[in-house]
PDB file of C-alpha atoms in Angstrom:
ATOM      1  CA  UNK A 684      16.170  -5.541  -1.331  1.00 46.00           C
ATOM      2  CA  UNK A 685      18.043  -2.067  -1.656  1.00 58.00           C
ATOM      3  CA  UNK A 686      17.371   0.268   1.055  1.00 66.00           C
ATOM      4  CA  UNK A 687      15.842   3.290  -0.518  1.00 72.00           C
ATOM      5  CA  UNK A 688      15.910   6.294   2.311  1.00 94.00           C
ATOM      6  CA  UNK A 689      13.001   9.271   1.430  1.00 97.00           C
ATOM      7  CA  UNK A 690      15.249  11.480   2.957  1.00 97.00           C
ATOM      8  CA  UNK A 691      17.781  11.055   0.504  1.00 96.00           C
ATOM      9  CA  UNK A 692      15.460  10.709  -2.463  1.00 96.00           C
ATOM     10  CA  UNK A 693      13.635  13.969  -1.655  1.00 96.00           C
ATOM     11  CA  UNK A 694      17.452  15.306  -1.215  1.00 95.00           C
ATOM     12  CA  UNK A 695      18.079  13.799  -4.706  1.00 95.00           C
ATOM     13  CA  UNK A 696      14.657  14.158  -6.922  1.00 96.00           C
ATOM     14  CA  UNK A 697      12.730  16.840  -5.174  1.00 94.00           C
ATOM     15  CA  UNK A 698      11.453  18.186  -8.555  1.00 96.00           C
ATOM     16  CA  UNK A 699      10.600  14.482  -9.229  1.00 96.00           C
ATOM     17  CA  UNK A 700       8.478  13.470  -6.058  1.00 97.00           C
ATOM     18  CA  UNK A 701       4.982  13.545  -4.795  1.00 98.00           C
ATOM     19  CA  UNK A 702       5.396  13.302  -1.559  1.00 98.00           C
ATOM     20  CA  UNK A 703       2.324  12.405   1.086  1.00 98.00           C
ATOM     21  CA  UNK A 704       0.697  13.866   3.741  1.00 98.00           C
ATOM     22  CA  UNK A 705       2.262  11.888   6.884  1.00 98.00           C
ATOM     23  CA  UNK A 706      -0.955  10.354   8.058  1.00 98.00           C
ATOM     24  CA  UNK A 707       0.134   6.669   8.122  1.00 98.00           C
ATOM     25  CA  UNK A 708       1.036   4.106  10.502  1.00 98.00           C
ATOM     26  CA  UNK A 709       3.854   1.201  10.004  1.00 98.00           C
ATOM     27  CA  UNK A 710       2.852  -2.285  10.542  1.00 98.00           C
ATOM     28  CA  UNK A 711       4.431  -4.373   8.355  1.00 97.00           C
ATOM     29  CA  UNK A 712       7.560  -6.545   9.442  1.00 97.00           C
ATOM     30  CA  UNK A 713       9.612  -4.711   6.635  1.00 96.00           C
ATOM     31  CA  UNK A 714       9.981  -0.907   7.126  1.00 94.00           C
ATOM     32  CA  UNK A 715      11.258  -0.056   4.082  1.00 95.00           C
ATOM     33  CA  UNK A 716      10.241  -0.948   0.791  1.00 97.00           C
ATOM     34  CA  UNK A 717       9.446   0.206  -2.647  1.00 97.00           C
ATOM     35  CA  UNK A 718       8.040  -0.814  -5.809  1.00 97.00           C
ATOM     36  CA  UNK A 719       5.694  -0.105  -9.008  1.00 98.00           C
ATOM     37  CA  UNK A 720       2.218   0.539  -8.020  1.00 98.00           C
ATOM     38  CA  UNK A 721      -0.904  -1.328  -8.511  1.00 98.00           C
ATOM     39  CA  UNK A 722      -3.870   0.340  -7.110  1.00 98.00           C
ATOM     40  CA  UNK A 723      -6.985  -0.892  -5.931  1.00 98.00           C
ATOM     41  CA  UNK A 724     -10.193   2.008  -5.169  1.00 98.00           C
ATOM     42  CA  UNK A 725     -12.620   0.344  -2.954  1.00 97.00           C
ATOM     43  CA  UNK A 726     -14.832   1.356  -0.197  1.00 96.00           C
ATOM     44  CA  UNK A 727     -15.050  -1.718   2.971  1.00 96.00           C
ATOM     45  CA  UNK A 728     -14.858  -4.276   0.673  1.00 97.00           C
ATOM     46  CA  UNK A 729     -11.492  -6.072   0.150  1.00 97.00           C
ATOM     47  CA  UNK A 730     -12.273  -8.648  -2.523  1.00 97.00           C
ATOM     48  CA  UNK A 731      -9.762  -6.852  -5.214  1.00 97.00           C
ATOM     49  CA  UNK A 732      -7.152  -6.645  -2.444  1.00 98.00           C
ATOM     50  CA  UNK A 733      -7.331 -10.325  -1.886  1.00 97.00           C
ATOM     51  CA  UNK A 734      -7.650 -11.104  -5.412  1.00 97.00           C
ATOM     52  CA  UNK A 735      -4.616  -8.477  -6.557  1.00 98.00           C
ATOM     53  CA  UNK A 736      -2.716  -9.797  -3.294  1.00 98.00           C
ATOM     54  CA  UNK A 737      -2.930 -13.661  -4.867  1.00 98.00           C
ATOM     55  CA  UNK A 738      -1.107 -13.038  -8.285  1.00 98.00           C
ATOM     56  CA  UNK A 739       2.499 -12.581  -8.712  1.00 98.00           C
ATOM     57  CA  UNK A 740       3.702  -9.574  -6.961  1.00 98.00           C
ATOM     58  CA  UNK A 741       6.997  -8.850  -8.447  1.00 98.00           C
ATOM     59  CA  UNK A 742       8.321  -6.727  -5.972  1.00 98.00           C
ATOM     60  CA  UNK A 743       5.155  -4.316  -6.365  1.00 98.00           C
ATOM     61  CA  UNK A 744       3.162  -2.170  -4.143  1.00 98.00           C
ATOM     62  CA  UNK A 745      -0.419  -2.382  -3.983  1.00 98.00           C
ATOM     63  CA  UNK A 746      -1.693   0.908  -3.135  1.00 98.00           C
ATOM     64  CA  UNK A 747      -5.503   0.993  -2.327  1.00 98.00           C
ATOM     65  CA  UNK A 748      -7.629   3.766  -2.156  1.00 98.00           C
ATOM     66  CA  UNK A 749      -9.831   2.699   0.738  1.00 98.00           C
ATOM     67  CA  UNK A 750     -11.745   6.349   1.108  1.00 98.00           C
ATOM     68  CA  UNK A 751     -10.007   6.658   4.630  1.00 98.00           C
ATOM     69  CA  UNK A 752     -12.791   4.499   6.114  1.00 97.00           C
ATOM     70  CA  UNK A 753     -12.253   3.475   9.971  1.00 97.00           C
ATOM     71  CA  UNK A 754     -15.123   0.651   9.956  1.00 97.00           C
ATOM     72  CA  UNK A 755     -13.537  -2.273   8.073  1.00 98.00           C
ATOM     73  CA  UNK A 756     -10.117  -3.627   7.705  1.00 98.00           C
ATOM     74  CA  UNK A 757      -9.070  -3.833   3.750  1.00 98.00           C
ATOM     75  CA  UNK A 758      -6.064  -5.772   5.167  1.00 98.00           C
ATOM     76  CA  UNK A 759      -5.755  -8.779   7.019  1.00 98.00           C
ATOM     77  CA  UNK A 760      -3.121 -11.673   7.663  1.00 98.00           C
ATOM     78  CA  UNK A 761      -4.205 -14.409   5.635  1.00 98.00           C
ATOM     79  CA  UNK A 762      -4.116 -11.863   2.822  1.00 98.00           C
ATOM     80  CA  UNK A 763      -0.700 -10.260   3.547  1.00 98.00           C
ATOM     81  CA  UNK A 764       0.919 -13.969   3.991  1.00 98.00           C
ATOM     82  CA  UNK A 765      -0.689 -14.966   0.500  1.00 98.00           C
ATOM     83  CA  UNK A 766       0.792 -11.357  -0.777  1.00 98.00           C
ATOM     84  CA  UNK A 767       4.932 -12.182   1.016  1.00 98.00           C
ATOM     85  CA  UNK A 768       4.051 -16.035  -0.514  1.00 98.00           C
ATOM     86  CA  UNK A 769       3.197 -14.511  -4.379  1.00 98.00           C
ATOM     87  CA  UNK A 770       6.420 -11.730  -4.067  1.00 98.00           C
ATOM     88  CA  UNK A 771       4.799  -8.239  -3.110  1.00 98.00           C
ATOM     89  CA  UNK A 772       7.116  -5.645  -1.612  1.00 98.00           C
ATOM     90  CA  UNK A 773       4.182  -3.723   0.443  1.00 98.00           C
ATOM     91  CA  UNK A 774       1.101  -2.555   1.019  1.00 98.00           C
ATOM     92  CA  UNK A 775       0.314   1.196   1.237  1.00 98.00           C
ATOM     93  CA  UNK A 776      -3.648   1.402   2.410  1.00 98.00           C
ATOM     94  CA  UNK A 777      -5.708   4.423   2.787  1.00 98.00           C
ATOM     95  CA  UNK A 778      -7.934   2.578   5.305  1.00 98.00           C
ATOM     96  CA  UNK A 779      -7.580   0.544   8.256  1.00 98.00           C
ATOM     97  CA  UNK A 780      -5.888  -2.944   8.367  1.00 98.00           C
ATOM     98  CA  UNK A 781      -6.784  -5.584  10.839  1.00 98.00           C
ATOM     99  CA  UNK A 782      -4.591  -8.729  13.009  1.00 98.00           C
ATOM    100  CA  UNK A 783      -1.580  -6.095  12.825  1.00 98.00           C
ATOM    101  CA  UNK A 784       0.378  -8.337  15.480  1.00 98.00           C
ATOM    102  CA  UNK A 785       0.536 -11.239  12.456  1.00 98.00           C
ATOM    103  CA  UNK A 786       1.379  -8.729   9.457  1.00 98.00           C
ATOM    104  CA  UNK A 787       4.306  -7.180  12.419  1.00 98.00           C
ATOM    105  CA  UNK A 788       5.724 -10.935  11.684  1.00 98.00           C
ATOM    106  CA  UNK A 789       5.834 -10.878   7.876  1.00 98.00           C
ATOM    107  CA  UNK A 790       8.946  -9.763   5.446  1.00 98.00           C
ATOM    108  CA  UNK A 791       6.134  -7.373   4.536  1.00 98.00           C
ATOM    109  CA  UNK A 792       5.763  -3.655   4.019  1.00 98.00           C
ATOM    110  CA  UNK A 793       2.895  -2.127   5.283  1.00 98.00           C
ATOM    111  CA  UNK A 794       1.483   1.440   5.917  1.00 98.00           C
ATOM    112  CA  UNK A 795      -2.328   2.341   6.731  1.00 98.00           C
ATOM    113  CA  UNK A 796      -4.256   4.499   8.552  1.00 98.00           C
ATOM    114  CA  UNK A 797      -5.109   2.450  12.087  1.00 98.00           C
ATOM    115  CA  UNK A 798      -5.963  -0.955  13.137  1.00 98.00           C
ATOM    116  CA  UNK A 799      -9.575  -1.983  13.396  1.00 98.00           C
ATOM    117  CA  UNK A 800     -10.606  -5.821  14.227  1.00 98.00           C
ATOM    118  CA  UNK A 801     -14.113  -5.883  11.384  1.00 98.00           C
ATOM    119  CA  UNK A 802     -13.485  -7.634   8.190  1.00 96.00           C
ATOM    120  CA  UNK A 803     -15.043  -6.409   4.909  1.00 95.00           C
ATOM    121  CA  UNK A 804     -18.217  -7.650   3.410  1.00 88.00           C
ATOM    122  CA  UNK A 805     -16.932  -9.015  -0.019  1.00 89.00           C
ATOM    123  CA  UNK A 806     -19.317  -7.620  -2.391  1.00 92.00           C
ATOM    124  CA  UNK A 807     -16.821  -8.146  -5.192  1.00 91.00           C
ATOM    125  CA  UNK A 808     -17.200  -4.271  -5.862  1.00 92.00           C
ATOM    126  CA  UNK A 809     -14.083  -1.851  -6.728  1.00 96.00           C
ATOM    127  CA  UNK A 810     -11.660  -0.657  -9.564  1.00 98.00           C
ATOM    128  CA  UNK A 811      -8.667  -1.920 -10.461  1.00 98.00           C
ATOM    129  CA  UNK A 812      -5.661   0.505 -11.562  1.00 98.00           C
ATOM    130  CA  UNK A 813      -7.155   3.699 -11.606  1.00 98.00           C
ATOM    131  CA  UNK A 814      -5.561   7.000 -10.670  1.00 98.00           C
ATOM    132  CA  UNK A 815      -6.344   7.444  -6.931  1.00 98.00           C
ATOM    133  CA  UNK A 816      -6.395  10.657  -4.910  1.00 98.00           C
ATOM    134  CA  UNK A 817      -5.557  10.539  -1.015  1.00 98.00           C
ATOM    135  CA  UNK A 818      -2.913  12.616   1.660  1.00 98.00           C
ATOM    136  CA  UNK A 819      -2.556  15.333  -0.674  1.00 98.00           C
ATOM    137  CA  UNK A 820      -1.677  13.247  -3.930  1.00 98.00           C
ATOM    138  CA  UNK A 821      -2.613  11.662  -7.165  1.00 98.00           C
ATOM    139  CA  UNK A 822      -1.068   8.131  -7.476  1.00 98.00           C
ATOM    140  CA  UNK A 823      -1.435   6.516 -10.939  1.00 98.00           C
ATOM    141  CA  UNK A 824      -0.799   2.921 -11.747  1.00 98.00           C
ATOM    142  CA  UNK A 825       2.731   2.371 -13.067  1.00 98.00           C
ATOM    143  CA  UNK A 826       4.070   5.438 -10.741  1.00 98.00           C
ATOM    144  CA  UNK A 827       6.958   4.017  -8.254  1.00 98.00           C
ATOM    145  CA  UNK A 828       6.567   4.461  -4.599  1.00 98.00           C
ATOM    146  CA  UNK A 829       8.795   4.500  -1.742  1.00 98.00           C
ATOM    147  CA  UNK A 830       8.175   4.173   1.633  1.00 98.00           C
ATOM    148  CA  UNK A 831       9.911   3.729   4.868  1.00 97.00           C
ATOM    149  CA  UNK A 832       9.721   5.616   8.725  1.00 96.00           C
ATOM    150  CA  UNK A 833      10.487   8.765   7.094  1.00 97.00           C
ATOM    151  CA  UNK A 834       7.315   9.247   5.176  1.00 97.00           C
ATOM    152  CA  UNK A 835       6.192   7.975   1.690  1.00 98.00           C
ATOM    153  CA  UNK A 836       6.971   9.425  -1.686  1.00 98.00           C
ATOM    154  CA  UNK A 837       5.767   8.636  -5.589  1.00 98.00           C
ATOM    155  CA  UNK A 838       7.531   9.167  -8.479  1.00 98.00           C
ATOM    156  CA  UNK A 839       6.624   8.538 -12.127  1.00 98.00           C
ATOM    157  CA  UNK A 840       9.399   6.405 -12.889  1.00 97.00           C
ATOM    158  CA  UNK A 841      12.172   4.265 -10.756  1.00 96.00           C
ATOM    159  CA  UNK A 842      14.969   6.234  -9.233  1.00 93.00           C
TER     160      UNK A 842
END
Protein backbone atom coordinates (compact mmCIF):
# COMPACT_ATOMS: atom_id res chain seq x y z
CA UNK A 1 0.00 0.00 0.00
CA UNK A 2 1.02 3.71 -0.94
CA UNK A 3 1.63 5.88 1.92
CA UNK A 4 -0.83 8.68 1.65
CA UNK A 5 0.39 11.61 4.28
CA UNK A 6 -2.85 14.17 5.32
CA UNK A 7 -0.40 16.64 5.64
CA UNK A 8 0.49 16.62 2.20
CA UNK A 9 -2.99 16.00 0.86
CA UNK A 10 -4.47 18.96 2.79
CA UNK A 11 -1.17 20.81 1.29
CA UNK A 12 -2.32 19.47 -2.13
CA UNK A 13 -6.41 19.38 -2.20
CA UNK A 14 -7.40 21.74 0.52
CA UNK A 15 -10.41 22.95 -1.56
CA UNK A 16 -11.08 19.17 -2.02
CA UNK A 17 -11.08 17.82 1.69
CA UNK A 18 -13.36 17.37 4.59
CA UNK A 19 -11.28 17.14 7.10
CA UNK A 20 -12.37 15.77 10.86
CA UNK A 21 -12.50 16.94 14.09
CA UNK A 22 -9.31 15.15 15.77
CA UNK A 23 -11.23 13.15 18.30
CA UNK A 24 -9.87 9.66 17.46
CA UNK A 25 -7.57 7.21 18.79
CA UNK A 26 -5.14 4.74 16.64
CA UNK A 27 -5.31 1.14 17.30
CA UNK A 28 -4.90 -0.67 14.44
CA UNK A 29 -1.45 -2.40 13.54
CA UNK A 30 -1.41 -0.24 10.25
CA UNK A 31 -1.26 3.56 10.82
CA UNK A 32 -1.89 4.64 7.64
CA UNK A 33 -4.38 3.67 5.30
CA UNK A 34 -6.99 4.76 2.90
CA UNK A 35 -9.73 3.61 0.85
CA UNK A 36 -13.48 4.04 -0.58
CA UNK A 37 -15.95 4.17 2.13
CA UNK A 38 -18.63 1.89 3.17
CA UNK A 39 -20.58 3.09 6.05
CA UNK A 40 -22.44 1.42 8.56
CA UNK A 41 -25.06 3.82 11.14
CA UNK A 42 -25.75 1.79 14.13
CA UNK A 43 -26.27 2.43 17.72
CA UNK A 44 -24.44 -0.70 20.24
CA UNK A 45 -25.21 -3.16 17.97
CA UNK A 46 -22.45 -4.45 15.61
CA UNK A 47 -24.24 -7.07 13.52
CA UNK A 48 -23.74 -4.89 10.08
CA UNK A 49 -20.11 -4.36 11.10
CA UNK A 50 -19.55 -8.04 11.33
CA UNK A 51 -21.60 -8.80 8.44
CA UNK A 52 -19.94 -5.75 6.12
CA UNK A 53 -16.47 -6.84 7.78
CA UNK A 54 -17.05 -10.67 6.21
CA UNK A 55 -17.39 -9.74 2.42
CA UNK A 56 -14.63 -8.77 0.22
CA UNK A 57 -13.03 -5.65 1.35
CA UNK A 58 -11.11 -4.44 -1.56
CA UNK A 59 -8.93 -2.20 0.04
CA UNK A 60 -12.07 -0.25 1.57
CA UNK A 61 -12.81 1.55 4.68
CA UNK A 62 -15.72 0.83 6.67
CA UNK A 63 -16.71 3.89 8.34
CA UNK A 64 -19.50 3.43 11.02
CA UNK A 65 -21.51 5.87 12.52
CA UNK A 66 -21.72 4.45 16.03
CA UNK A 67 -23.54 7.79 17.66
CA UNK A 68 -20.25 8.28 19.78
CA UNK A 69 -21.57 5.72 22.29
CA UNK A 70 -18.97 4.72 25.20
CA UNK A 71 -21.08 1.52 26.43
CA UNK A 72 -20.42 -1.12 23.74
CA UNK A 73 -17.58 -1.97 21.53
CA UNK A 74 -18.76 -1.96 17.60
CA UNK A 75 -15.27 -3.48 17.07
CA UNK A 76 -13.70 -6.45 18.21
CA UNK A 77 -10.82 -8.95 17.13
CA UNK A 78 -12.50 -11.77 15.73
CA UNK A 79 -14.19 -9.19 13.52
CA UNK A 80 -11.11 -7.14 12.50
CA UNK A 81 -9.10 -10.59 11.71
CA UNK A 82 -12.19 -11.74 9.49
CA UNK A 83 -12.01 -7.94 7.96
CA UNK A 84 -7.49 -8.20 7.25
CA UNK A 85 -8.61 -12.11 6.06
CA UNK A 86 -11.54 -10.66 3.36
CA UNK A 87 -8.97 -7.45 2.20
CA UNK A 88 -10.22 -4.24 4.17
CA UNK A 89 -7.76 -1.38 4.46
CA UNK A 90 -9.36 0.08 7.91
CA UNK A 91 -11.78 0.79 10.11
CA UNK A 92 -12.74 4.39 11.04
CA UNK A 93 -15.48 4.01 14.11
CA UNK A 94 -17.35 6.70 15.77
CA UNK A 95 -17.69 4.52 18.91
CA UNK A 96 -15.61 2.50 21.05
CA UNK A 97 -13.74 -0.71 19.95
CA UNK A 98 -12.90 -3.49 22.28
CA UNK A 99 -9.56 -6.34 22.70
CA UNK A 100 -7.41 -3.30 21.21
CA UNK A 101 -4.12 -5.29 22.25
CA UNK A 102 -5.26 -8.09 19.34
CA UNK A 103 -6.41 -5.43 16.58
CA UNK A 104 -2.55 -3.54 17.70
CA UNK A 105 -1.33 -7.04 16.01
CA UNK A 106 -3.25 -6.90 12.72
CA UNK A 107 -2.04 -5.32 9.14
CA UNK A 108 -5.15 -3.33 10.04
CA UNK A 109 -6.15 0.30 10.13
CA UNK A 110 -8.07 1.39 12.83
CA UNK A 111 -9.32 4.71 14.42
CA UNK A 112 -12.19 5.05 17.18
CA UNK A 113 -13.10 6.88 19.92
CA UNK A 114 -11.72 4.67 23.18
CA UNK A 115 -11.51 1.16 24.22
CA UNK A 116 -14.30 -0.37 26.22
CA UNK A 117 -14.31 -4.33 27.12
CA UNK A 118 -18.75 -4.83 26.53
CA UNK A 119 -19.72 -6.42 23.33
CA UNK A 120 -22.90 -5.37 21.47
CA UNK A 121 -26.22 -7.02 21.74
CA UNK A 122 -26.80 -8.13 18.03
CA UNK A 123 -30.21 -7.05 17.39
CA UNK A 124 -29.53 -7.17 13.66
CA UNK A 125 -30.63 -3.37 13.64
CA UNK A 126 -28.73 -0.52 11.49
CA UNK A 127 -28.32 1.05 7.93
CA UNK A 128 -26.14 0.24 5.50
CA UNK A 129 -24.45 3.08 3.22
CA UNK A 130 -26.09 6.04 4.24
CA UNK A 131 -24.62 9.51 4.50
CA UNK A 132 -23.35 9.78 8.12
CA UNK A 133 -22.68 12.91 10.15
CA UNK A 134 -19.91 12.85 13.01
CA UNK A 135 -16.50 15.23 14.09
CA UNK A 136 -17.73 18.01 12.17
CA UNK A 137 -18.48 16.12 8.76
CA UNK A 138 -20.80 14.48 6.36
CA UNK A 139 -19.27 11.21 4.97
CA UNK A 140 -21.23 9.62 2.08
CA UNK A 141 -20.72 6.16 0.74
CA UNK A 142 -18.39 6.14 -2.26
CA UNK A 143 -16.37 9.33 -0.71
CA UNK A 144 -12.47 8.28 -0.23
CA UNK A 145 -10.92 8.60 3.12
CA UNK A 146 -7.54 8.91 4.39
CA UNK A 147 -6.24 8.44 7.55
CA UNK A 148 -3.03 8.18 9.35
CA UNK A 149 -1.36 9.96 12.89
CA UNK A 150 -1.92 13.21 11.39
CA UNK A 151 -5.66 13.27 11.45
CA UNK A 152 -8.30 11.92 8.97
CA UNK A 153 -9.59 13.52 5.82
CA UNK A 154 -12.58 12.64 3.06
CA UNK A 155 -12.68 13.46 -0.26
CA UNK A 156 -15.30 12.78 -2.94
CA UNK A 157 -13.13 11.07 -5.22
CA UNK A 158 -9.43 9.31 -5.05
CA UNK A 159 -6.49 11.62 -5.03
Amino acid sequence: MEKTSTPDLCDIHADQLKVLTPVFNSYGGRSNFFGQVVTVKCHEDNSLVKQQAATPGKGRVLVVDGGGSMRRALLGDMIAENAVKMGWSGFVIYGCIRDCDEIAALDLGVKALNTIPVKTEKRGLGDLNVPITFAGQTIHPGDWIYCDNNGIVVAKRKL
